[in-house]
Amino acid sequence: MPTIRVSANGEAALETRDVRVRYGNNEAIKGITMEIPRKRVVALIGPSGCGKSTLLRCFNRMNDLVPSAAVTGEVLFHGENLYADHVDPVEVRRRIGMVFQKPNPFPKSIYDNVAFGPRLYGRPPDLDDIVERSLRQAALWDEVKDRMNDNALGLSGGQQQRLCIARALAVTPEILLMDEPASALDPIASAKIEELIQQLVEHYTIVIVTHNMQQAARVSHYTAYLYIGELIEYDDTNTIFTAPHEKHTEDYVTGRFG
Amino acid sequence: MSVERHSLEAPPELVARRRRGKVFQYLCLSATLVGVVTLVVLLADVLIDGVAWLTPTFFTEFPSRIPARAGIKSALYGTVWLMGLCALISFPLGVAAAVWLEEYAKKGWLQTVIQTNIANLAGVPSIVYGILGLAVFVRWMVPFTGGRSVISGALTISLLVLPILIIASQEAIRAVPGSIREASYGLGATKWQTVRHHVLPNAMPGILTGTILALSRAIGETAPLIMIGALTFIAFVPDGPRDQFTVLSIQIYNWASRPQPEFQHLAAAAIIVLLMLLLSMNALAIWLRNRHHREW
Ligand SMILES: Nc1ncnc2c1ncn2[C@@H]1O[C@H](COP(=O)(O)OP(=O)(O)OP(=O)(O)O)[C@@H](O)[C@H]1O
Ligand SMILES: [Mg+2]
């Protein structure tokens, strides 16, 4: 039995109930039940291939885009199952945003990158304000305010990733899912992202996948340790890294394997 | 003295191996030369025969029984009409089919069957398309096409280039990285919005290149057009899609099959024009491809 000592006390941003994901015959997530508290940072850690990305992609139905993936169980968002028949995945993804491992700006101007999301739903009259606000939130505004029409591919890797965060924020999601957002970046750029996460959590719920233990320890309130598709332990970040209840967790966080 | 060899010179056994390698290399080189030399000789022959006949009147006159007054006006107009209509018909059809196959179709047996069919259609001899065009466009759809008309020819040639165009467009669409699609879907874009704003714009240079290359293959087609009855001798230019027409390749065929040497020169001159058209289309395609080359 997993050790789960995180409860949202009715304040869950997301709640999973026995979520399972299969890719063909390979079961990648083997029944995970957990709560993600609101306006907190939750880190998902575990060895490569344990299913962190797969679980994260369940939270905004990105797995729908993988033809071989089949999801069962429930993911509750405001008490509503994301996988219920009447739910539209497009709306889900607007409310629950995602930042990917490799920065993936569109080959368009910086402005158009951020404006793309808001424009999907019409022609917001205050688009300039939305773009500026999102870029400020992503701590990128000062670096790009004079070159809004330059191609986003001309930015540095760290800037590109913050642009992707700004782009995700521009559609005002409630939850931000981040899959190793800093793994392609140098330590300075990655420190900036961490700082950013700590600011964003005032307004957003953040779930972050990371391979970097120190990073998980620094930015998250709670940490979930996954191993081969199962949730082994989910607790305060502090407890996970200093006094985990499971031997397996301890071995992993102290670097004895994985 | 030790019997060990310290020299790094090639031992006799290696010399023999080397020699066999050289023989193979020269065999391959001569195979290449057979093709290149033949092409150069042909081109030189055509140029020598035809250049002197490339006068301004050659472009402004209709074909004539008197070689000195004969020109390619009707054939040139016909070719431009045919290619223009063909592009208008095949481009939207081909791109839409490619988008469906790449972005919408569920991977399954139906998709596999369609895909295999398209690949096979790309290899069907063009005369077969001519027979199809004759039956469907010239005979059956005569109230719409007007029979042996430029639109019948364009529809026939469109069928011929469609498989090539679809395959080229699919490749261009597939080259758009998945991360771009994920970013778009992740922001709450629908499939259509993703295709419209990201997939198509990023695939467009590749699609255009493929279209031009497909059309440049069609520009020299003769057999299917003879089949559907493009005329070999007309002294007017088409005014509309339902008019009769001729094209450069048929004009060349017609002149080249006449006994008088003057007509051979006319044929050579027309070949030069056709080759110039072809080469400029290919150059445009290469330019497009290089201009939009992007490292993802
Ligand atoms: N698209 C896919 N098709 C088939 N199997 C997949 C697919 N994506 C992931 N898997 C499998 O699911 C399992 C979990 O993969 P996942 O990418 O979620 O792991 P991860 O914990 O994110 O690993 P990493 O730390 O390397 O990113 C792996 O066994 C993987 O091979
Ligand atoms: Mg992963």
Coordinates of C-alpha atoms and ligand atoms in Angstrom, one line a residue:
Chain A
M1 CA 0.0 0.0 0.0
P2 CA 1.3 3.5 -0.8
T3 CA 1.9 6.0 1.9
I4 CA -0.3 9.0 1.1
R5 CA -0.4 11.7 3.6
V6 CA -1.6 14.7 1.5
S7 CA -5.2 15.7 1.8
A8 CA -6.6 18.8 0.2
N9 CA -9.4 19.0 2.8
G10 CA -12.0 19.7 0.2
E11 CA -9.8 22.3 -1.4
A12 CA -8.5 20.1 -4.2
A13 CA -7.7 21.6 -7.6
L14 CA -7.5 18.1 -9.0
E15 CA -8.4 14.7 -7.6
T16 CA -7.6 11.4 -9.3
R17 CA -9.5 8.1 -8.6
D18 CA -7.8 4.9 -9.6
V19 CA -6.4 6.4 -12.8
R20 CA -5.0 3.8 -15.1
V21 CA -3.3 4.4 -18.5
R22 CA -2.4 1.7 -21.0
Y23 CA -0.4 2.1 -24.2
G24 CA -1.6 -1.0 -26.1
N25 CA -0.8 -3.8 -23.7
N26 CA 1.6 -1.9 -21.6
E27 CA 0.0 -0.5 -18.4
A28 CA 2.0 2.7 -17.7
I29 CA -0.1 4.0 -14.8
K30 CA -1.5 1.3 -12.5
G31 CA -4.3 2.8 -10.5
I32 CA -3.3 6.2 -8.9
T33 CA -5.5 8.0 -6.4
M34 CA -4.3 11.3 -5.2
E35 CA -5.4 14.9 -4.5
I36 CA -3.7 18.0 -5.7
P37 CA -4.3 20.9 -3.2
R38 CA -5.2 24.3 -4.6
K39 CA -2.5 27.0 -5.1
R40 CA 0.2 24.6 -4.1
V41 CA 3.2 23.2 -6.0
V42 CA 3.2 19.4 -6.3
A43 CA 6.3 17.7 -7.7
L44 CA 6.2 14.3 -9.4
I45 CA 9.4 12.5 -9.1
G46 CA 10.6 9.0 -10.0
P47 CA 13.0 7.1 -12.2
S48 CA 12.8 7.5 -16.0
G49 CA 9.9 5.7 -17.5
C50 CA 7.9 5.4 -14.3
G51 CA 5.0 7.3 -15.8
K52 CA 5.4 10.9 -14.6
S53 CA 4.7 12.4 -18.0
T54 CA 1.9 10.0 -18.7
L55 CA 0.2 10.9 -15.4
L56 CA 0.7 14.6 -16.0
R57 CA -0.8 14.4 -19.4
C58 CA -3.9 12.7 -17.9
F59 CA -4.6 16.0 -16.0
N60 CA -5.5 17.9 -19.2
R61 CA -6.4 15.1 -21.5
M62 CA -3.2 15.5 -23.7
N63 CA -3.1 11.7 -23.8
D64 CA -6.1 11.9 -26.1
L65 CA -3.6 12.9 -28.8
V66 CA -1.8 9.6 -28.5
P67 CA -3.9 7.1 -30.4
S68 CA -2.6 4.0 -28.5
A69 CA -3.3 5.5 -25.0
A70 CA -6.4 4.4 -23.1
V71 CA -7.2 6.1 -19.8
T72 CA -9.6 4.7 -17.2
G73 CA -10.6 6.0 -13.8
E74 CA -11.6 9.5 -12.9
V75 CA -9.8 12.8 -12.7
L76 CA -12.0 15.3 -10.9
F77 CA -11.8 19.0 -11.5
H78 CA -14.3 21.1 -9.5
G79 CA -16.0 17.8 -8.8
E80 CA -16.4 17.1 -12.5
N81 CA -14.8 14.1 -14.1
L82 CA -12.5 15.3 -17.0
Y83 CA -13.1 12.0 -18.8
A84 CA -16.9 12.1 -18.6
D85 CA -18.7 11.9 -21.9
H86 CA -20.0 15.5 -21.9
V87 CA -16.6 17.0 -21.3
D88 CA -14.9 18.7 -24.2
P89 CA -11.1 18.1 -24.1
V90 CA -10.5 21.4 -25.8
E91 CA -12.1 23.3 -22.9
V92 CA -10.2 21.1 -20.5
R93 CA -6.9 22.2 -22.0
R94 CA -7.8 25.9 -21.9
R95 CA -8.6 25.6 -18.1
I96 CA -5.6 23.4 -17.4
G97 CA -2.4 24.7 -19.2
M98 CA 0.7 22.8 -20.0
V99 CA 4.4 23.7 -20.4
F100 CA 6.6 21.1 -22.1
Q101 CA 10.1 19.8 -21.5
K102 CA 11.5 21.3 -24.7
P103 CA 10.7 24.9 -25.3
N104 CA 8.3 24.8 -28.2
P105 CA 7.5 28.4 -29.3
F106 CA 5.6 28.8 -32.6
P107 CA 7.8 30.1 -35.4
K108 CA 6.0 33.4 -35.2
S109 CA 6.6 36.7 -33.5
I110 CA 6.9 36.9 -29.7
Y111 CA 3.6 38.9 -29.6
D112 CA 1.8 36.3 -31.8
N113 CA 3.0 33.5 -29.6
V114 CA 1.4 35.0 -26.5
A115 CA -1.6 36.3 -28.3
F116 CA -2.4 32.9 -30.0
G117 CA -4.3 31.5 -27.1
P118 CA -6.6 34.5 -26.4
R119 CA -7.3 34.8 -30.1
L120 CA -8.6 31.3 -30.3
Y121 CA -11.7 32.4 -28.4
G122 CA -12.4 35.6 -30.4
R123 CA -10.9 39.0 -30.7
P124 CA -10.3 40.3 -27.2
P125 CA -10.2 44.1 -27.3
D126 CA -7.5 44.3 -24.6
L127 CA -5.2 41.9 -26.3
D128 CA -2.1 44.1 -25.8
D129 CA -2.8 44.2 -22.1
I130 CA -3.2 40.4 -21.9
V131 CA 0.1 39.9 -23.7
E132 CA 1.9 42.4 -21.5
R133 CA 0.4 41.0 -18.3
S134 CA 1.3 37.4 -19.3
L135 CA 4.9 38.4 -20.2
R136 CA 5.3 40.2 -16.9
Q137 CA 4.0 37.2 -15.0
A138 CA 6.5 35.1 -16.8
A139 CA 9.3 37.6 -15.9
L140 CA 10.1 38.1 -19.6
W141 CA 8.5 41.5 -20.3
D142 CA 11.6 43.6 -19.7
E143 CA 13.7 41.5 -21.9
V144 CA 11.3 41.5 -24.9
K145 CA 9.2 44.6 -24.7
D146 CA 11.2 46.3 -27.4
R147 CA 11.2 43.4 -29.8
M148 CA 7.7 42.1 -29.7
N149 CA 7.7 41.5 -33.5
D150 CA 10.9 39.5 -33.6
N151 CA 10.6 35.8 -34.3
A152 CA 10.4 33.8 -31.0
L153 CA 12.9 31.3 -32.3
G154 CA 15.6 34.0 -32.0
L155 CA 15.2 34.0 -28.2
S156 CA 17.6 32.0 -25.9
G157 CA 16.4 28.6 -24.6
G158 CA 15.6 30.0 -21.2
Q159 CA 13.7 33.0 -22.7
Q160 CA 11.8 30.6 -25.0
Q161 CA 10.7 28.5 -22.1
R162 CA 9.5 31.6 -20.2
L163 CA 7.7 32.6 -23.4
C164 CA 6.0 29.3 -23.4
I165 CA 4.9 29.9 -19.8
A166 CA 3.6 33.3 -20.7
R167 CA 1.8 31.8 -23.6
A168 CA 0.1 29.3 -21.3
L169 CA -0.8 32.0 -18.8
A170 CA -2.4 34.2 -21.4
V171 CA -5.4 31.9 -21.5
T172 CA -5.8 32.3 -17.7
P173 CA -5.8 28.6 -16.8
E174 CA -6.4 27.5 -13.2
I175 CA -3.8 24.9 -13.2
L176 CA -0.4 24.8 -14.8
L177 CA 1.2 21.4 -15.6
M178 CA 4.9 21.5 -16.2
D179 CA 6.9 18.6 -17.6
E180 CA 10.5 19.0 -16.7
P181 CA 10.3 22.7 -17.7
A182 CA 13.9 23.5 -16.8
S183 CA 15.7 20.3 -17.9
A184 CA 16.8 21.8 -21.2
L185 CA 18.2 24.9 -19.6
D186 CA 21.4 26.1 -17.9
P187 CA 21.5 26.6 -14.1
I188 CA 20.8 30.4 -14.3
A189 CA 17.8 30.0 -16.7
S190 CA 16.6 27.2 -14.6
A191 CA 16.8 29.2 -11.4
K192 CA 14.7 31.9 -13.1
I193 CA 12.0 29.3 -13.8
E194 CA 12.1 28.2 -10.2
E195 CA 11.7 31.7 -8.9
L196 CA 8.9 32.1 -11.4
I197 CA 7.1 29.1 -10.1
Q198 CA 7.3 30.4 -6.6
Q199 CA 5.6 33.6 -7.7
L200 CA 3.0 31.9 -9.9
V201 CA 1.8 29.7 -7.1
E202 CA 0.0 32.7 -5.5
H203 CA -2.5 32.5 -8.3
Y204 CA -2.2 29.0 -9.8
T205 CA -2.0 25.4 -8.8
I206 CA 1.2 23.9 -10.3
V207 CA 2.1 20.3 -10.9
I208 CA 5.7 19.9 -12.0
V209 CA 7.6 16.8 -13.2
T210 CA 11.3 17.0 -12.4
H211 CA 14.4 14.8 -12.4
N212 CA 16.2 17.3 -10.3
M213 CA 15.8 16.4 -6.5
Q214 CA 17.1 19.8 -5.4
Q215 CA 14.7 21.5 -7.7
A216 CA 11.8 19.5 -6.3
A217 CA 12.9 20.2 -2.8
R218 CA 13.2 24.0 -3.5
V219 CA 10.0 24.7 -5.4
S220 CA 7.3 22.2 -4.2
H221 CA 5.1 22.0 -1.2
Y222 CA 4.2 18.3 -1.8
T223 CA 6.1 15.6 -3.6
A224 CA 4.8 12.4 -5.1
Y225 CA 7.2 9.5 -5.7
L226 CA 6.2 7.2 -8.6
Y227 CA 7.7 3.9 -9.5
I228 CA 6.8 1.8 -12.5
G229 CA 3.3 3.3 -12.8
E230 CA 2.5 3.2 -9.1
L231 CA 2.3 5.9 -6.5
I232 CA 4.7 4.8 -3.8
E233 CA 4.6 7.8 -1.5
Y234 CA 3.0 11.2 -1.4
D235 CA 3.8 13.6 1.4
D236 CA 5.1 17.0 2.4
T237 CA 8.2 17.7 0.3
N238 CA 10.2 18.1 3.5
T239 CA 9.1 14.7 4.8
I240 CA 9.9 13.0 1.4
F241 CA 13.4 14.3 1.3
T242 CA 14.3 14.1 5.0
A243 CA 12.2 11.3 6.6
P244 CA 10.3 9.3 4.0
H245 CA 8.1 6.4 5.3
E246 CA 8.9 4.1 2.4
K247 CA 12.3 2.5 2.1
H248 CA 11.9 2.7 -1.7
T249 CA 11.5 6.4 -1.6
E250 CA 14.5 6.8 0.6
D251 CA 16.6 4.8 -1.7
Y252 CA 15.6 7.0 -4.6
V253 CA 15.9 10.4 -3.0
T254 CA 19.3 9.6 -1.5
G255 CA 20.5 8.5 -4.9
R256 CA 21.0 4.8 -4.1
F257 CA 19.3 3.9 -7.4
G258 CA 17.4 5.5 -10.3
Chain B
M1 CA 66.8 -10.5 -37.7
S2 CA 63.2 -10.7 -36.8
V3 CA 60.7 -11.8 -39.5
E4 CA 58.2 -9.2 -38.4
R5 CA 57.3 -6.6 -41.0
H6 CA 57.6 -3.1 -39.7
S7 CA 56.8 -1.2 -42.9
L8 CA 53.4 0.2 -43.2
E9 CA 53.5 -0.2 -47.0
A10 CA 50.6 -2.2 -48.4
P11 CA 51.2 -5.9 -48.4
P12 CA 50.5 -7.8 -51.7
E13 CA 47.2 -9.1 -50.5
L14 CA 46.0 -5.5 -49.7
V15 CA 47.2 -4.3 -53.1
A16 CA 44.9 -6.9 -54.8
R17 CA 42.0 -5.9 -52.6
R18 CA 42.6 -2.2 -53.5
R19 CA 42.7 -3.1 -57.2
R20 CA 39.3 -4.8 -57.1
G21 CA 37.9 -1.7 -55.3
K22 CA 39.2 0.6 -58.1
V23 CA 37.7 -1.6 -60.8
F24 CA 34.3 -1.3 -59.1
Q25 CA 34.7 2.4 -58.7
Y26 CA 35.4 2.9 -62.5
L27 CA 32.5 0.7 -63.4
C28 CA 30.1 2.9 -61.4
L29 CA 31.6 6.0 -62.9
S30 CA 31.1 4.8 -66.4
A31 CA 27.5 3.9 -65.6
T32 CA 27.0 7.5 -64.5
L33 CA 28.7 8.8 -67.6
V34 CA 26.4 6.9 -69.9
G35 CA 23.4 8.8 -68.6
V36 CA 25.1 12.2 -68.3
V37 CA 26.8 12.1 -71.7
T38 CA 23.7 11.0 -73.5
L39 CA 21.8 13.8 -72.0
V40 CA 24.4 16.4 -72.8
V41 CA 24.6 15.1 -76.4
L42 CA 20.8 15.3 -76.8
L43 CA 20.7 18.8 -75.3
A44 CA 23.5 20.0 -77.6
D45 CA 21.8 18.4 -80.6
V46 CA 18.5 20.2 -79.8
L47 CA 20.2 23.5 -79.1
I48 CA 22.2 23.4 -82.4
D49 CA 19.1 22.4 -84.3
G50 CA 16.7 24.9 -82.7
V51 CA 18.3 28.0 -81.4
A52 CA 18.4 29.8 -84.7
W53 CA 14.6 29.3 -85.0
L54 CA 13.8 30.9 -81.7
T55 CA 12.7 34.2 -83.3
P56 CA 10.1 36.6 -81.8
T57 CA 7.6 35.5 -84.4
F58 CA 8.1 31.9 -83.3
F59 CA 6.2 32.9 -80.2
T60 CA 3.5 35.0 -81.8
E61 CA 2.6 32.9 -84.8
F62 CA 0.2 30.0 -85.1
P63 CA 1.4 26.8 -86.6
S64 CA 1.5 26.9 -90.4
R65 CA 2.2 24.7 -93.4
I66 CA 5.0 27.1 -94.3
P67 CA 7.8 26.5 -91.8
A68 CA 9.1 30.1 -91.9
R69 CA 5.8 31.4 -90.7
A70 CA 5.0 28.7 -88.2
G71 CA 5.0 29.4 -84.4
I72 CA 3.9 28.0 -81.1
K73 CA 1.4 30.7 -80.0
S74 CA -1.6 28.2 -79.7
A75 CA 0.6 25.6 -78.1
L76 CA 2.1 28.0 -75.6
Y77 CA -1.3 29.4 -74.6
G78 CA -2.7 25.9 -74.4
T79 CA 0.1 24.7 -72.1
V80 CA -0.4 27.7 -69.8
W81 CA -4.2 27.2 -69.8
L82 CA -3.8 23.5 -69.1
M83 CA -1.2 24.0 -66.3
G84 CA -3.1 26.9 -64.7
L85 CA -6.4 24.9 -64.6
C86 CA -4.6 21.8 -63.5
A87 CA -3.0 23.7 -60.6
L88 CA -6.4 25.2 -59.6
I89 CA -8.0 21.8 -59.6
S90 CA -5.3 19.6 -58.1
F91 CA -3.9 21.9 -55.5
P92 CA -6.9 22.2 -53.2
L93 CA -7.9 18.6 -53.7
G94 CA -4.4 17.3 -53.1
V95 CA -3.8 19.4 -50.0
A96 CA -7.2 18.6 -48.5
A97 CA -6.6 14.9 -49.0
A98 CA -3.2 15.1 -47.5
V99 CA -4.5 17.0 -44.4
W100 CA -7.3 14.4 -44.0
L101 CA -4.8 11.5 -44.2
E102 CA -2.3 13.0 -41.9
E103 CA -4.4 14.9 -39.3
Y104 CA -7.9 13.4 -39.3
A105 CA -7.9 9.8 -40.5
K106 CA -7.7 7.2 -37.8
K107 CA -4.8 4.9 -38.3
G108 CA -6.4 1.7 -39.4
W109 CA -7.1 -0.6 -42.3
L110 CA -9.1 2.1 -44.2
Q111 CA -6.2 4.5 -44.0
T112 CA -3.7 1.8 -45.1
V113 CA -5.8 0.8 -48.0
I114 CA -6.2 4.4 -49.2
Q115 CA -2.5 5.1 -48.7
T116 CA -1.5 2.0 -50.7
N117 CA -3.8 3.0 -53.4
I118 CA -2.4 6.4 -53.7
A119 CA 1.1 5.1 -53.9
N120 CA 0.0 2.7 -56.7
L121 CA -1.9 5.4 -58.6
A122 CA 1.3 7.4 -58.7
G123 CA 2.8 4.6 -60.8
V124 CA 0.0 4.0 -63.2
P125 CA 1.0 4.7 -66.9
S126 CA -0.3 8.1 -68.0
I127 CA -2.1 6.6 -71.1
V128 CA -4.4 4.9 -68.6
Y129 CA -5.4 8.3 -67.3
G130 CA -6.0 9.3 -70.9
I131 CA -8.4 6.5 -71.4
L132 CA -10.2 7.4 -68.2
G133 CA -10.3 11.1 -69.2
L134 CA -11.7 10.2 -72.6
A135 CA -14.5 8.1 -71.1
V136 CA -15.4 10.3 -68.1
F137 CA -14.6 13.9 -69.0
V138 CA -14.8 14.0 -72.8
R139 CA -17.8 11.6 -73.3
W140 CA -19.8 11.3 -70.1
M141 CA -19.4 14.9 -68.8
V142 CA -19.7 16.5 -72.2
P143 CA -22.5 19.0 -71.2
F144 CA -20.1 20.3 -68.6
T145 CA -16.7 20.1 -70.2
G146 CA -17.7 20.6 -73.8
G147 CA -15.9 17.5 -75.0
R148 CA -12.3 17.7 -76.2
S149 CA -11.7 20.9 -74.3
V150 CA -9.0 22.4 -72.2
I151 CA -10.9 21.6 -69.1
S152 CA -11.2 18.0 -70.0
G153 CA -7.4 17.9 -70.5
A154 CA -6.8 19.8 -67.2
L155 CA -9.1 17.4 -65.3
T156 CA -7.3 14.4 -66.8
I157 CA -3.8 15.8 -66.0
S158 CA -5.1 16.7 -62.5
L159 CA -5.9 13.0 -61.9
L160 CA -2.4 12.2 -63.1
V161 CA -0.6 14.6 -60.7
L162 CA -2.9 14.2 -57.7
P163 CA -1.2 11.1 -56.2
I164 CA 2.2 12.7 -56.5
L165 CA 0.8 16.0 -55.0
I166 CA -0.9 14.2 -52.1
I167 CA 2.2 12.2 -51.2
A168 CA 4.5 15.3 -51.4
S169 CA 2.0 17.3 -49.2
Q170 CA 1.8 14.5 -46.7
E171 CA 5.5 14.5 -46.4
A172 CA 5.5 18.3 -45.9
I173 CA 2.8 18.0 -43.2
R174 CA 4.6 15.2 -41.5
A175 CA 7.7 17.3 -41.3
V176 CA 5.9 19.8 -39.1
P177 CA 7.1 18.8 -35.6
G178 CA 4.7 17.2 -33.2
S179 CA 5.8 19.7 -30.5
I180 CA 4.1 22.5 -32.4
R181 CA 0.9 20.6 -32.5
E182 CA 1.1 19.8 -28.8
A183 CA 1.7 23.5 -28.0
S184 CA -1.4 24.4 -30.0
Y185 CA -3.7 21.8 -28.6
G186 CA -2.3 22.5 -25.1
L187 CA -3.6 26.0 -25.3
G188 CA -7.1 24.8 -26.1
A189 CA -7.0 25.0 -29.9
T190 CA -9.3 22.8 -31.9
K191 CA -8.0 20.5 -34.6
W192 CA -9.1 22.9 -37.3
Q193 CA -7.4 25.8 -35.5
T194 CA -4.2 23.8 -35.2
V195 CA -4.3 22.8 -38.8
R196 CA -5.2 26.3 -40.0
H197 CA -2.7 28.3 -37.9
H198 CA 0.3 25.9 -37.6
V199 CA 0.3 22.8 -39.7
L200 CA -0.6 24.3 -43.0
P201 CA 1.5 27.5 -42.8
N202 CA 4.5 25.6 -41.7
A203 CA 4.0 22.9 -44.3
M204 CA 3.2 25.3 -47.1
P205 CA 6.7 25.8 -48.6
G206 CA 7.1 22.0 -48.8
I207 CA 3.6 21.6 -50.3
L208 CA 4.3 24.4 -52.9
T209 CA 7.6 22.8 -53.8
G210 CA 5.9 19.4 -54.3
T211 CA 3.1 21.0 -56.3
I212 CA 5.5 22.7 -58.7
L213 CA 7.5 19.5 -59.1
A214 CA 4.4 17.5 -59.8
L215 CA 3.2 20.1 -62.4
S216 CA 6.6 20.2 -64.0
R217 CA 6.3 16.4 -64.6
A218 CA 2.9 17.0 -66.1
I219 CA 3.9 19.8 -68.5
G220 CA 5.6 17.4 -70.9
E221 CA 2.7 14.8 -70.9
T222 CA 1.6 13.9 -74.4
A223 CA 0.0 10.5 -74.5
P224 CA -3.1 11.2 -72.3
L225 CA -3.7 14.5 -74.1
I226 CA -3.6 12.8 -77.5
M227 CA -5.9 10.2 -76.0
I228 CA -8.5 12.7 -75.0
G229 CA -8.2 14.4 -78.4
A230 CA -6.2 17.6 -78.0
L231 CA -5.8 18.8 -81.5
T232 CA -2.5 18.7 -83.3
F233 CA -3.1 21.7 -85.5
I234 CA -5.1 24.7 -84.3
A235 CA -4.8 28.3 -85.3
F236 CA -6.5 29.9 -82.4
V237 CA -6.0 30.3 -78.7
P238 CA -8.5 29.0 -76.1
D239 CA -10.9 31.7 -74.8
G240 CA -12.3 29.7 -72.1
P241 CA -12.1 26.3 -70.4
R242 CA -14.5 24.7 -72.8
D243 CA -12.5 25.6 -75.9
Q244 CA -10.3 23.2 -77.9
F245 CA -6.6 23.4 -77.4
T246 CA -3.2 22.0 -78.2
V247 CA 0.0 22.0 -76.0
L248 CA 3.7 22.2 -76.6
S249 CA 4.4 18.5 -76.4
I250 CA 1.8 17.7 -79.0
Q251 CA 3.1 20.5 -81.2
I252 CA 6.5 19.0 -80.9
Y253 CA 5.3 15.5 -81.7
N254 CA 3.4 16.9 -84.7
W255 CA 6.4 18.8 -86.2
A256 CA 8.9 16.0 -85.4
S257 CA 6.9 13.5 -87.3
R258 CA 7.0 15.5 -90.5
P259 CA 9.6 14.7 -93.2
Q260 CA 10.8 18.2 -94.1
P261 CA 14.0 19.2 -92.3
E262 CA 12.6 22.7 -91.5
F263 CA 9.9 21.1 -89.3
Q264 CA 12.7 19.3 -87.4
H265 CA 14.2 22.6 -86.6
L266 CA 10.8 23.9 -85.4
A267 CA 10.4 20.9 -83.2
A268 CA 13.9 21.5 -81.7
A269 CA 13.0 25.1 -81.1
A270 CA 9.8 24.1 -79.3
I271 CA 11.7 21.6 -77.3
I272 CA 14.0 24.4 -76.1
V273 CA 10.9 26.4 -75.0
L274 CA 9.4 23.4 -73.2
L275 CA 12.7 22.7 -71.4
M276 CA 13.1 26.3 -70.4
L277 CA 9.6 26.3 -68.9
L278 CA 10.4 23.0 -67.1
L279 CA 13.7 24.2 -65.8
S280 CA 12.3 27.5 -64.5
M281 CA 9.6 25.7 -62.7
N282 CA 12.1 23.4 -61.0
A283 CA 14.3 26.4 -60.2
L284 CA 11.3 28.1 -58.5
A285 CA 10.7 24.9 -56.5
I286 CA 14.3 24.8 -55.3
W287 CA 14.3 28.5 -54.5
L288 CA 11.1 28.0 -52.4
R289 CA 12.6 25.1 -50.6
N290 CA 15.8 26.8 -49.7
R291 CA 14.2 30.1 -48.7
H292 CA 12.0 28.4 -46.2
H293 CA 14.4 25.8 -45.0
R294 CA 14.1 25.8 -41.2
E295 CA 15.9 24.0 -38.4
W296 CA 13.5 22.9 -35.8
Ligands
LIG1 N1 3.4 7.3 -26.8 C1 3.7 6.2 -26.1 N2 3.4 5.0 -26.7 C2 3.7 3.9 -26.0 N3 4.3 3.8 -24.8 C3 4.6 5.0 -24.2 C4 4.3 6.2 -24.8 N4 4.7 7.2 -24.0 C5 5.2 6.6 -22.9 N5 5.1 5.2 -23.0 C6 5.5 4.2 -22.0 O1 4.9 4.5 -20.8 C7 5.8 4.4 -19.7 C8 5.9 5.7 -18.9 O2 6.4 6.7 -19.8 P1 6.5 8.2 -19.3 O3 7.0 9.0 -20.5 O4 5.3 8.6 -18.7 O5 7.7 8.2 -18.3 P2 8.4 9.3 -17.5 O6 8.3 9.0 -16.1 O7 7.9 10.6 -17.9 O8 9.9 9.1 -18.0 P3 11.0 10.3 -18.2 O9 11.5 10.7 -16.9 O10 12.1 9.6 -19.0 O11 10.4 11.4 -19.0 C9 7.1 4.0 -20.3 O12 7.3 2.6 -20.1 C10 7.0 4.4 -21.7 O13 7.7 3.4 -22.5
MG2 MG 8.7 12.3 -19.0

